CSV table of C-alpha atoms and ligand atoms in Angstrom, one decimal:
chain,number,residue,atom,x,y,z
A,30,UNK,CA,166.4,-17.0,63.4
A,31,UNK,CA,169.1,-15.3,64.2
A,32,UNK,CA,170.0,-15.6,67.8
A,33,UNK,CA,172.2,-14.2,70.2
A,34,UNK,CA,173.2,-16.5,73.7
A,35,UNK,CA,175.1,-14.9,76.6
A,36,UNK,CA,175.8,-17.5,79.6
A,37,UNK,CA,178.7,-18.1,82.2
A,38,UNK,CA,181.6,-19.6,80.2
A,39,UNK,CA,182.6,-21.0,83.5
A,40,UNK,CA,181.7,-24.0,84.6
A,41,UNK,CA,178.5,-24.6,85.7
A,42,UNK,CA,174.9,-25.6,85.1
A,43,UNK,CA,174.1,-22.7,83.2
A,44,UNK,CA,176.6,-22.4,80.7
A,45,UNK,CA,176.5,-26.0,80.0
A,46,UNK,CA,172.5,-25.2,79.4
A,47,UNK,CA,173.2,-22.4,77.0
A,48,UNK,CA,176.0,-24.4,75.6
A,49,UNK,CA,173.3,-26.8,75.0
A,50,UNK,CA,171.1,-25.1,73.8
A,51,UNK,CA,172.6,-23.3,71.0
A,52,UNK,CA,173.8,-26.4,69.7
A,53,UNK,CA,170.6,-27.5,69.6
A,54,UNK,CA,169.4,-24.2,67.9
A,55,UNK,CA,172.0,-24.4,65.0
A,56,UNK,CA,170.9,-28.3,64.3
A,57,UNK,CA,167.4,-27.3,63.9
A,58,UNK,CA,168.6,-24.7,61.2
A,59,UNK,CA,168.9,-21.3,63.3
A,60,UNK,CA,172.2,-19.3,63.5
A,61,UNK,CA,173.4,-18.9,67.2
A,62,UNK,CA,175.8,-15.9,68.4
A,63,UNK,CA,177.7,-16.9,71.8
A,64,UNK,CA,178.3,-13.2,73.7
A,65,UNK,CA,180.9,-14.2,76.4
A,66,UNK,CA,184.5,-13.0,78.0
A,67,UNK,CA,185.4,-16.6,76.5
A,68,UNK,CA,183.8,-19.8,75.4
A,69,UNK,CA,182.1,-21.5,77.0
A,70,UNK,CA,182.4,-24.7,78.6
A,71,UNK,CA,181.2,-27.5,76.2
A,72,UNK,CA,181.2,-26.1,73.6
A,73,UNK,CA,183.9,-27.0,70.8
A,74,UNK,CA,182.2,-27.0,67.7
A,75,UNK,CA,181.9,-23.1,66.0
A,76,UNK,CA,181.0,-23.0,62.8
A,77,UNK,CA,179.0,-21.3,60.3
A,78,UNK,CA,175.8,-21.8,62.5
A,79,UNK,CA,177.2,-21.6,65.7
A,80,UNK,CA,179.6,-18.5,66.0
A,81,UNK,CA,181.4,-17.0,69.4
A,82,UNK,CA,182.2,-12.8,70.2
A,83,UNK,CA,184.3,-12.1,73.0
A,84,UNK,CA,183.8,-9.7,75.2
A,85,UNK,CA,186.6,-8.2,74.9
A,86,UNK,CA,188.2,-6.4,78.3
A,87,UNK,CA,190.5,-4.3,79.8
A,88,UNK,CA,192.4,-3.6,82.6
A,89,UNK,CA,192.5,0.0,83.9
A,90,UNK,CA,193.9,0.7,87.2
A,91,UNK,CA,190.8,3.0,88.2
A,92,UNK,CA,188.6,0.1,88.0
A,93,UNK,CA,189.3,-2.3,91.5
A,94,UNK,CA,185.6,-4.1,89.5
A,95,UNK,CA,186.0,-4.0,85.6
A,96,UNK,CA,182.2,-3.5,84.5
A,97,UNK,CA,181.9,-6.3,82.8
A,98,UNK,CA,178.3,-5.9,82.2
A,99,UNK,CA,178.9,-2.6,80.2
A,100,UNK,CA,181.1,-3.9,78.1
A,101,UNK,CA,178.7,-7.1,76.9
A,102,UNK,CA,176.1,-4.4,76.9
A,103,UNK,CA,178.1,-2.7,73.9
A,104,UNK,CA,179.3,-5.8,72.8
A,105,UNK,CA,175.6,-6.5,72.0
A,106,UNK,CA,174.9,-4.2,70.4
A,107,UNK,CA,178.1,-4.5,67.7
A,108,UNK,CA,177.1,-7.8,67.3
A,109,UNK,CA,172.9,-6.9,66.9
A,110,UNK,CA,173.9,-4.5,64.2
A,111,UNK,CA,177.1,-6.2,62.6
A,112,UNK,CA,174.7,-10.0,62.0
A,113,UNK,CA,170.9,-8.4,62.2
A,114,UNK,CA,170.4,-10.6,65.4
A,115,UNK,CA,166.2,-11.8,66.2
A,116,UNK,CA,166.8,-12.3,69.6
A,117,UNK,CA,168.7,-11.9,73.3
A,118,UNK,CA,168.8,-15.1,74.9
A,119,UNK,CA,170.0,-14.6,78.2
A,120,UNK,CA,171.2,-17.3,81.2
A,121,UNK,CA,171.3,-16.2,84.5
A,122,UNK,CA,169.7,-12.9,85.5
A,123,UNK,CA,172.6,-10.8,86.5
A,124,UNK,CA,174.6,-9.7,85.0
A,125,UNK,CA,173.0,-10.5,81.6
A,126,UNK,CA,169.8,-9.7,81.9
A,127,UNK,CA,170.8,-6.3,83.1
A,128,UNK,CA,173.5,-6.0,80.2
A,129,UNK,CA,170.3,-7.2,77.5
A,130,UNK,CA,168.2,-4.5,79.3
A,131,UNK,CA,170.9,-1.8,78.2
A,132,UNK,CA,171.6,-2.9,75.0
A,133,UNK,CA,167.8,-3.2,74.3
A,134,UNK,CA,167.6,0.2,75.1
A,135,UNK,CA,170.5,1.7,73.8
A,136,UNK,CA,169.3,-0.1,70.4
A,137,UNK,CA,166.0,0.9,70.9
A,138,UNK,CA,166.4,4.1,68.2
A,139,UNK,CA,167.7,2.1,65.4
A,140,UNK,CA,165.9,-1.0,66.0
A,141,UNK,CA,164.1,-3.1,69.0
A,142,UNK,CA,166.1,-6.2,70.2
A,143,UNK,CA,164.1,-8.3,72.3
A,144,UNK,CA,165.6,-10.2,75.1
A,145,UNK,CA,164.6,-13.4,76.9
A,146,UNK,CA,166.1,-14.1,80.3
A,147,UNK,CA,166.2,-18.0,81.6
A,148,UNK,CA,166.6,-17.9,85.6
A,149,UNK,CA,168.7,-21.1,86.8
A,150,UNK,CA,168.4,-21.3,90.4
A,151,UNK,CA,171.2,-18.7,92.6
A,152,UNK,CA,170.4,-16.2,90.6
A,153,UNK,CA,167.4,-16.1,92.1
A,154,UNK,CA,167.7,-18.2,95.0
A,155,UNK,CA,171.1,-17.1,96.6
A,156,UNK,CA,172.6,-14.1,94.7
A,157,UNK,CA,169.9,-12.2,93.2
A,158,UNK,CA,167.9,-12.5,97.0
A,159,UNK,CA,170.6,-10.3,98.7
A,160,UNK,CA,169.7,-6.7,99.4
A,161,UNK,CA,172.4,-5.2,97.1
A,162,UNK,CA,171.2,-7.1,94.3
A,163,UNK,CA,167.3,-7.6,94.5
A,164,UNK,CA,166.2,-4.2,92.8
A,165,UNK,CA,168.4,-4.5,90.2
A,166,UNK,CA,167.7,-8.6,89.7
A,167,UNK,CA,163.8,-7.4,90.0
A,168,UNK,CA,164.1,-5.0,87.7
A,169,UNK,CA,165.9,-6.8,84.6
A,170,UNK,CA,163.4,-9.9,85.3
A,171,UNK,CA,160.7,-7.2,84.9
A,172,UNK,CA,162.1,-5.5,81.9
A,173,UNK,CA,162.7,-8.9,80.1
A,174,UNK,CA,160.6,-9.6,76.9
A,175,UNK,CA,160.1,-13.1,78.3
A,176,UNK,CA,161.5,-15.0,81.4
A,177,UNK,CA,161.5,-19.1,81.7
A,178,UNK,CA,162.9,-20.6,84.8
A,179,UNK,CA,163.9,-24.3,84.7
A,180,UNK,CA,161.8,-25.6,87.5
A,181,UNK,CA,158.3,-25.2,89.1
A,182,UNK,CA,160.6,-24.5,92.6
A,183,UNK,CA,161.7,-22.1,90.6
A,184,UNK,CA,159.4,-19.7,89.1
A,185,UNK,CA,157.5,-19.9,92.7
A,186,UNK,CA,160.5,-18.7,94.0
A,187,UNK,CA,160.7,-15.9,91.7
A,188,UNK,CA,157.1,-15.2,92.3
A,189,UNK,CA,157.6,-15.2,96.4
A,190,UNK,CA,161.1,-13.1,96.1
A,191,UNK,CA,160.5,-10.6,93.2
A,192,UNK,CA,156.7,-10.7,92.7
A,193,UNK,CA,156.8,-12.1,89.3
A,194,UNK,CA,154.5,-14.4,89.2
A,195,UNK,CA,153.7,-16.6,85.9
A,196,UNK,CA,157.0,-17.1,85.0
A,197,UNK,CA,156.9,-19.9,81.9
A,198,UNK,CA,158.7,-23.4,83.2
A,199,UNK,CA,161.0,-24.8,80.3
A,200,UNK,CA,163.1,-27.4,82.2
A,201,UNK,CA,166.7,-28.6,81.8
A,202,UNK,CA,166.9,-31.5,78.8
A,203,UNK,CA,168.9,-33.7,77.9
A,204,UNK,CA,170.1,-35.3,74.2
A,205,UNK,CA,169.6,-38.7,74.7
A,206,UNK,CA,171.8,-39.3,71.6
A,207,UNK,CA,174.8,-38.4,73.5
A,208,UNK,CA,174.3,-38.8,76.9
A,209,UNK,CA,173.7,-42.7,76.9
A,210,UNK,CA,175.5,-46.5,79.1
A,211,UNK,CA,178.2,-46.8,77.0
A,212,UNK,CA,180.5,-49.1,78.7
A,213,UNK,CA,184.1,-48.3,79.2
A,214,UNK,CA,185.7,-51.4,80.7
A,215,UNK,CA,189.4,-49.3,80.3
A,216,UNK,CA,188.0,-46.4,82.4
A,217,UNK,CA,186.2,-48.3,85.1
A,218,UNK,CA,189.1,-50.4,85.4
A,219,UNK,CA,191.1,-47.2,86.1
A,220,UNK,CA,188.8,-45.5,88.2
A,221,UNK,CA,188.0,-48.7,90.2
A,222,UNK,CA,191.3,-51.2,89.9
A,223,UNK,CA,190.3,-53.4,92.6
A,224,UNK,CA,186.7,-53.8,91.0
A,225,UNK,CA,185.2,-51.4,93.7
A,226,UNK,CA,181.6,-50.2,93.1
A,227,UNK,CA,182.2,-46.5,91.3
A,228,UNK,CA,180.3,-43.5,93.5
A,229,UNK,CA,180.2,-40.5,91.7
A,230,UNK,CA,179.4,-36.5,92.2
A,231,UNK,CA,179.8,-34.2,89.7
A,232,UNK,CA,179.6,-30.1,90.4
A,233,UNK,CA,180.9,-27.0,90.3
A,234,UNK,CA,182.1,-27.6,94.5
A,235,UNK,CA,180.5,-24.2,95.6
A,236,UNK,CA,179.2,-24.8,99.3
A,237,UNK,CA,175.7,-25.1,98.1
A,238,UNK,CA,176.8,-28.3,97.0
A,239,UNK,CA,177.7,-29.8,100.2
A,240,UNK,CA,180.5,-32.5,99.0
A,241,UNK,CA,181.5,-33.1,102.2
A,242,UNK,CA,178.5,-34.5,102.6
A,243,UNK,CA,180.0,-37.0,99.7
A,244,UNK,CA,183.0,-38.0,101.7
A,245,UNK,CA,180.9,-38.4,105.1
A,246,UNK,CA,178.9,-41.0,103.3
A,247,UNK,CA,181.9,-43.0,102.0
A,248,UNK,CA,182.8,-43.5,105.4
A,249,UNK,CA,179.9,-44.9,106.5
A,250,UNK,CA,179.5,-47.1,103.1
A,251,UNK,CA,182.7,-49.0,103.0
A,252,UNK,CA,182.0,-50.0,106.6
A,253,UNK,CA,179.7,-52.9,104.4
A,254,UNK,CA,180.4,-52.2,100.3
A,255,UNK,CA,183.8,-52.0,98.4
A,256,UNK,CA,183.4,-48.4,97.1
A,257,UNK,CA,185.3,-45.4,95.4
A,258,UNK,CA,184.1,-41.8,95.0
A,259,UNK,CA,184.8,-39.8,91.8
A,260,UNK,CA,184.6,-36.3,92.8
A,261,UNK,CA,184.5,-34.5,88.7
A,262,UNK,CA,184.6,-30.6,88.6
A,263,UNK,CA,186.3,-27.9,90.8
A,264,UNK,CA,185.6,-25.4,93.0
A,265,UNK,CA,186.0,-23.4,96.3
A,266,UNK,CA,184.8,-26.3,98.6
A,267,UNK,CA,187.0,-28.9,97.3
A,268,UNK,CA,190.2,-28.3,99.9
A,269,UNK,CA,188.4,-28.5,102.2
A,270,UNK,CA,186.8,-32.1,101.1
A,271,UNK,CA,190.3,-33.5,99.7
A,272,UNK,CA,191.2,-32.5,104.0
A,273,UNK,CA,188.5,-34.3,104.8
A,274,UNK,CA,189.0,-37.5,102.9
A,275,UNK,CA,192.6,-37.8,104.7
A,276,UNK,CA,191.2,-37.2,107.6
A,277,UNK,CA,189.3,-40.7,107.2
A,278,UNK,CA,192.2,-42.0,105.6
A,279,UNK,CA,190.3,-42.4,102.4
A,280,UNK,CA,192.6,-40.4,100.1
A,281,UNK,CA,193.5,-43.1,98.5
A,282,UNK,CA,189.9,-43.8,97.4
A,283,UNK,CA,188.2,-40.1,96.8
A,284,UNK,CA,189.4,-39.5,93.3
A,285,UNK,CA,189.5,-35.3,92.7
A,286,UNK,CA,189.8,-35.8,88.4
A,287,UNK,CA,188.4,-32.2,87.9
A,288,UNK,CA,186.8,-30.9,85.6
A,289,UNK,CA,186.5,-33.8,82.2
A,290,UNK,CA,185.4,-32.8,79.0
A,291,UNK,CA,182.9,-36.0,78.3
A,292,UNK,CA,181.0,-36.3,81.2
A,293,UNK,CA,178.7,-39.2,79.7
A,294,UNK,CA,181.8,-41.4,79.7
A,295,UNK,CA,182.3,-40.8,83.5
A,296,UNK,CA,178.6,-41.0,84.4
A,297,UNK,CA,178.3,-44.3,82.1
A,298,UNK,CA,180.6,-46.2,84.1
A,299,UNK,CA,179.5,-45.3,87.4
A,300,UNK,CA,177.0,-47.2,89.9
A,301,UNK,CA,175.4,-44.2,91.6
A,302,UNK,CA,175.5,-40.5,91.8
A,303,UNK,CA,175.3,-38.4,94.8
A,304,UNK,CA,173.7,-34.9,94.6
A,305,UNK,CA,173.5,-33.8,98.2
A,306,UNK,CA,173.1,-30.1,97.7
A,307,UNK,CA,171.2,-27.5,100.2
A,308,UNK,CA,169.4,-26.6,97.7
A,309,UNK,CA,168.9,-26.9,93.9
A,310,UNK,CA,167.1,-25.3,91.1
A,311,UNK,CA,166.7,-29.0,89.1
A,312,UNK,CA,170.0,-31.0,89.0
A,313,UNK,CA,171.1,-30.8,85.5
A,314,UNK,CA,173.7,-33.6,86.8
A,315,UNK,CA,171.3,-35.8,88.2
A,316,UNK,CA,169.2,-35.6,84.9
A,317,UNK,CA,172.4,-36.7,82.8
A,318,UNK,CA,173.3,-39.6,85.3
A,319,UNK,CA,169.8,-41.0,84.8
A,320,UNK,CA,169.9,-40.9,81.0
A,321,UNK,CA,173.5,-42.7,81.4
A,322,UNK,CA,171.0,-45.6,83.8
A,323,UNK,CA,173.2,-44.3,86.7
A,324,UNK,CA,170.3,-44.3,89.9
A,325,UNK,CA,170.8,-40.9,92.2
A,326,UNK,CA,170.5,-40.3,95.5
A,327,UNK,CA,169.6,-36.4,96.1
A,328,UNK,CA,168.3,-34.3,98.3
A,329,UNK,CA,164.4,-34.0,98.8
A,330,UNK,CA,165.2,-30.2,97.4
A,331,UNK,CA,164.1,-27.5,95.1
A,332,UNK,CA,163.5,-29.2,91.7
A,333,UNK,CA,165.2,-32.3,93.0
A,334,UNK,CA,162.1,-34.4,93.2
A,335,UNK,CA,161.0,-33.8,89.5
A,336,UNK,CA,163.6,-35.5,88.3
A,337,UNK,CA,164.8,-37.6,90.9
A,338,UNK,CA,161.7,-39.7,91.1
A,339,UNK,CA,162.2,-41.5,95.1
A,340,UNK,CA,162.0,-45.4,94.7
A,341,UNK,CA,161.8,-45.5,91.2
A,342,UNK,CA,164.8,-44.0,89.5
A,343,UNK,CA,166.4,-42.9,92.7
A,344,UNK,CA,166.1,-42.1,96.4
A,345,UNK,CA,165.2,-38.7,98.2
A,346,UNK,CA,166.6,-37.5,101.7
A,347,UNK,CA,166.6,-34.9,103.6
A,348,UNK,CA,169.6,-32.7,103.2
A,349,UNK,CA,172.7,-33.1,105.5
A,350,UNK,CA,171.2,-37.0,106.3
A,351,UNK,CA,174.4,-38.5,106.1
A,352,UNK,CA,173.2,-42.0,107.7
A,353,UNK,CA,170.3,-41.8,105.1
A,354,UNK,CA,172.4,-41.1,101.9
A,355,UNK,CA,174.4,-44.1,103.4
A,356,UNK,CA,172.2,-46.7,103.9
A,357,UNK,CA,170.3,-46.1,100.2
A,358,UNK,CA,174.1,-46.6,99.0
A,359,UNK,CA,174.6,-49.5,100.3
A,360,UNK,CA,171.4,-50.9,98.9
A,361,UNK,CA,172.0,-49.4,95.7
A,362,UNK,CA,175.6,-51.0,95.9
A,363,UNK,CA,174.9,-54.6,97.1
A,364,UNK,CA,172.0,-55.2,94.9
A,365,UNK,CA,172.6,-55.5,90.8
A,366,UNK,CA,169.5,-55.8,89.6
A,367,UNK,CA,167.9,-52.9,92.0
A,368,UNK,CA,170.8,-50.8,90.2
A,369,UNK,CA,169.5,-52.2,86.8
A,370,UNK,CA,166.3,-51.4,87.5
A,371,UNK,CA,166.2,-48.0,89.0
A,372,UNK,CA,169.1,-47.4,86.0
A,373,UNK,CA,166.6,-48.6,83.2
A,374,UNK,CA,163.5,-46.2,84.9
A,375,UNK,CA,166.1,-43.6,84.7
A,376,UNK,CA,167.1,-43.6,81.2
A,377,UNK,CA,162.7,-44.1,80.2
A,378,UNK,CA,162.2,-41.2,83.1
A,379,UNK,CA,165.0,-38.9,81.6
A,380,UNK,CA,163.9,-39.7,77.6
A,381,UNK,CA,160.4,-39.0,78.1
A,382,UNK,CA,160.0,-35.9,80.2
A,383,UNK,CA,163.2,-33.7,79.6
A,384,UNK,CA,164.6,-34.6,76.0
A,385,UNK,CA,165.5,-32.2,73.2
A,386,UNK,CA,162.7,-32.9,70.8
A,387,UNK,CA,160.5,-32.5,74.0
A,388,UNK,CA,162.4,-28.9,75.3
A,389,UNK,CA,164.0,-27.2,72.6
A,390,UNK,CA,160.9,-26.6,70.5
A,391,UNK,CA,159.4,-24.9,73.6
A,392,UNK,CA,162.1,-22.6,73.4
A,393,UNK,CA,161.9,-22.0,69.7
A,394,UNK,CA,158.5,-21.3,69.8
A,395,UNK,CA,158.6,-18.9,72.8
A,396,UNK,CA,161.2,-16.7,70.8
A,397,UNK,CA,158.5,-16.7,68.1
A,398,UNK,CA,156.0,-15.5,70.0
A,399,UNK,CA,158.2,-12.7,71.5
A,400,UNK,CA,159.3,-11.5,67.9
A,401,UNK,CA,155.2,-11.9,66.9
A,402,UNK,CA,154.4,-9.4,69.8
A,403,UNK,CA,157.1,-6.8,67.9
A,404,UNK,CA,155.9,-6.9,65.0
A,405,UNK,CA,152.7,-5.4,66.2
B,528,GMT,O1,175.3,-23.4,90.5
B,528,GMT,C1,174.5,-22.6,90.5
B,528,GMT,O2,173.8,-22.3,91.4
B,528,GMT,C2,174.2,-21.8,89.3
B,528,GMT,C3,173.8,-22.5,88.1
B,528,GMT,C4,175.0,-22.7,87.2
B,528,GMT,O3,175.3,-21.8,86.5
B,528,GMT,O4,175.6,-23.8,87.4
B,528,GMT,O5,173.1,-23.8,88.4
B,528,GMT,C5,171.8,-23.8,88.4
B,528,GMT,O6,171.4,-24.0,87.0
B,528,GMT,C6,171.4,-25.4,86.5
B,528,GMT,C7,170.9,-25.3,85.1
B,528,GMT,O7,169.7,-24.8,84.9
B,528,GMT,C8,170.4,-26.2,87.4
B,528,GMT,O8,170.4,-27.5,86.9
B,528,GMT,C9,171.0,-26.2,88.8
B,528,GMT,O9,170.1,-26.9,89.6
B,528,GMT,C10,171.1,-24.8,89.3
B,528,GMT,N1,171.9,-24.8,90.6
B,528,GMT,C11,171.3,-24.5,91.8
B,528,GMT,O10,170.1,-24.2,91.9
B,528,GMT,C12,172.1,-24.6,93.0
């Protein structure tokens, strides 16, 4: 198939998803089209089977919003005539799934270009909820050829918001090939000089994601374990969290690297990850921790508890528990073989339920089934 991927180049759950995925796509044989305002995040490789379009642009003073969403709409379309694209395969509803609608329709007399639109959590959750954007979010959901959402949570969400009920479940995955324990003695030893235990949280630091909560926890952990935290990504709440670590005096032990282009490295060498977000669609990070045998401790949230199984690969707690996340850390931390064994059910958890010979094929055959009910 020929198939065309629009997702957030930004960094994020999403893109990395679509990223992903259309890697995955083009090593099972299909041709992928990234449609983006640049590439995105994770993705290095183009080629003859994996090819990127920009959307290209431009500033005009009249526009205080450039429409964006117009201009991949027509971008689209170029690129649905220009290499006879099968398919739309949109991330996120909005924009995208509004720009596929357009495109779909503005296609529609010279051929029919089917779109499917794979909801990721704020989309629905957060952004797409709000007044000004629930017709419009409601609408493009409804218009879509298919819709997946990547968690259970999810597509009951969708169904209590928007009334769109049935919405397929294809969950996040995970290449096991790639995301594996590799260890790194040069990295841990730079991360953790002074042979501290290695905490780590990995986002995109929006306030959903509650880092603080990551610092808080610190505190309270070194009061009985040795520890560092690795804080990997960027974001809007991370001033506010590199404040609060010099406020505890533990600058010198909250790490800010930013945003690092091999996560699995990072993940590999850690002890424990924390994912204490309000809320949470699934936890792509927590599922690539787990298939690096790094245990999590999340929040009992969302699509959380599918992957974060609680006692076996992980713990649960309730969100903004700060004394909770602690104590699990510190029994994580002063026990090595509780580590290796909530690591080990990680990695089996993470293999059997979410990898790419288990997901991508779901996706593969759901764009066949869209293109089957066109041909009617
Ligand atoms: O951060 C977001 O809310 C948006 C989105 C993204 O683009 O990063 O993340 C969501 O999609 C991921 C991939 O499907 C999920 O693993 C995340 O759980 C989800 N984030 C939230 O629901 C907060």
């Amino acid at each position: 198939m020929n198939i065309g991927i629009t997702c957030f180049p930004t960094y994020g759950g999403s893109g990395i998803v679509g990223s992903e995925l259309g890697r995955e796509l083009a090593a099972r044989g299909h041709t992928v089209h990234f449609i983006s305002y640049a590439l995105p995040t994770r993705l290095c490789e183009l080629g003859e089977r994996i090819r990127f379009h920009e959307v290209e642009m431009f500033d005009y003073p009249l526009f205080e919003f450039p429409p964006y969403d117009l201009a991949l709409a027509s971008k689209i379309i170029e690129v649905a005539e220009a290499e006879r694209l099968d398919i739309m395969h949109m991330h996120y509803a909005i924009p995208h799934a509004t720009a596929a609608y357009l495109a779909r329709e503005m296609y529609r007399p010279t051929r029919y270009l089917p779109f499917v639109t794979t909801l990721h959590g704020t989309d629905i959750t957060l952004v797409g909820a709000r007044r000004s954007f629930l017709p419009i979010t409601r609408f493009s959901i409804a218009e879509s050829d298919a819709v997946t959402a990547v968690s259970r949570f999810l597509a009951d969400e969708t169904c209590k918001t928007f009334g769109q009920c049935g919405v397929e479940v294809i969950p996040n995955f995970i290449n096991s090939s790639m995301y594996w324990r590799r260890p790194n003695e040069g990295l841990r030893e730079t991360l953790a000089p002074g042979g501290e235990m290695l905490i780590m949280h990995v986002s995109n630091f929006r306030p959903v994601k509650r880092i603080e909560d990551c610092i808080h926890a610190l505190a309270r952990i070194r009061r009985s374990v040795r520890a560092r935290l690795v804080m990997c990504g960027d974001g809007p709440a991370r001033d506010a969290a590199e404040r609060l670590a010099r406020e505890y005096d533990l600058s010198g032990d909250v790490l800010f690297i930013g945003q690092v282009p091999n996560i699995a490295d990072y993940l590999s060498v850690a002890d424990l990850l924390l994912v204490p977000s309000e809320t949470e669609s699934f936890g792509l990070a927590a599922l690539e921790a787990l298939a690096c045998e790094t245990p999590v401790i999340a929040t009992r949230v969302g699509g959380l508890p599918d992957v974060v199984r609680d006692g076996e690969n992980g713990y649960l707690v309730e969100v903004g528990e700060i004394d909770a996340i602690a104590e699990r850390a510190v029994e994580i931390l002063s026990d090595a073989d509780l580590r290796r064994a909530l690591g080990a059910r990680g990695r089996e958890w993470a293999v059997d339920q979410f990898n790419t010979e288990r997901v991508i094929p779901q996706y593969i055959a759901l764009y066949e089934k869209v293109l089957r009910r066109q041909e009617r």
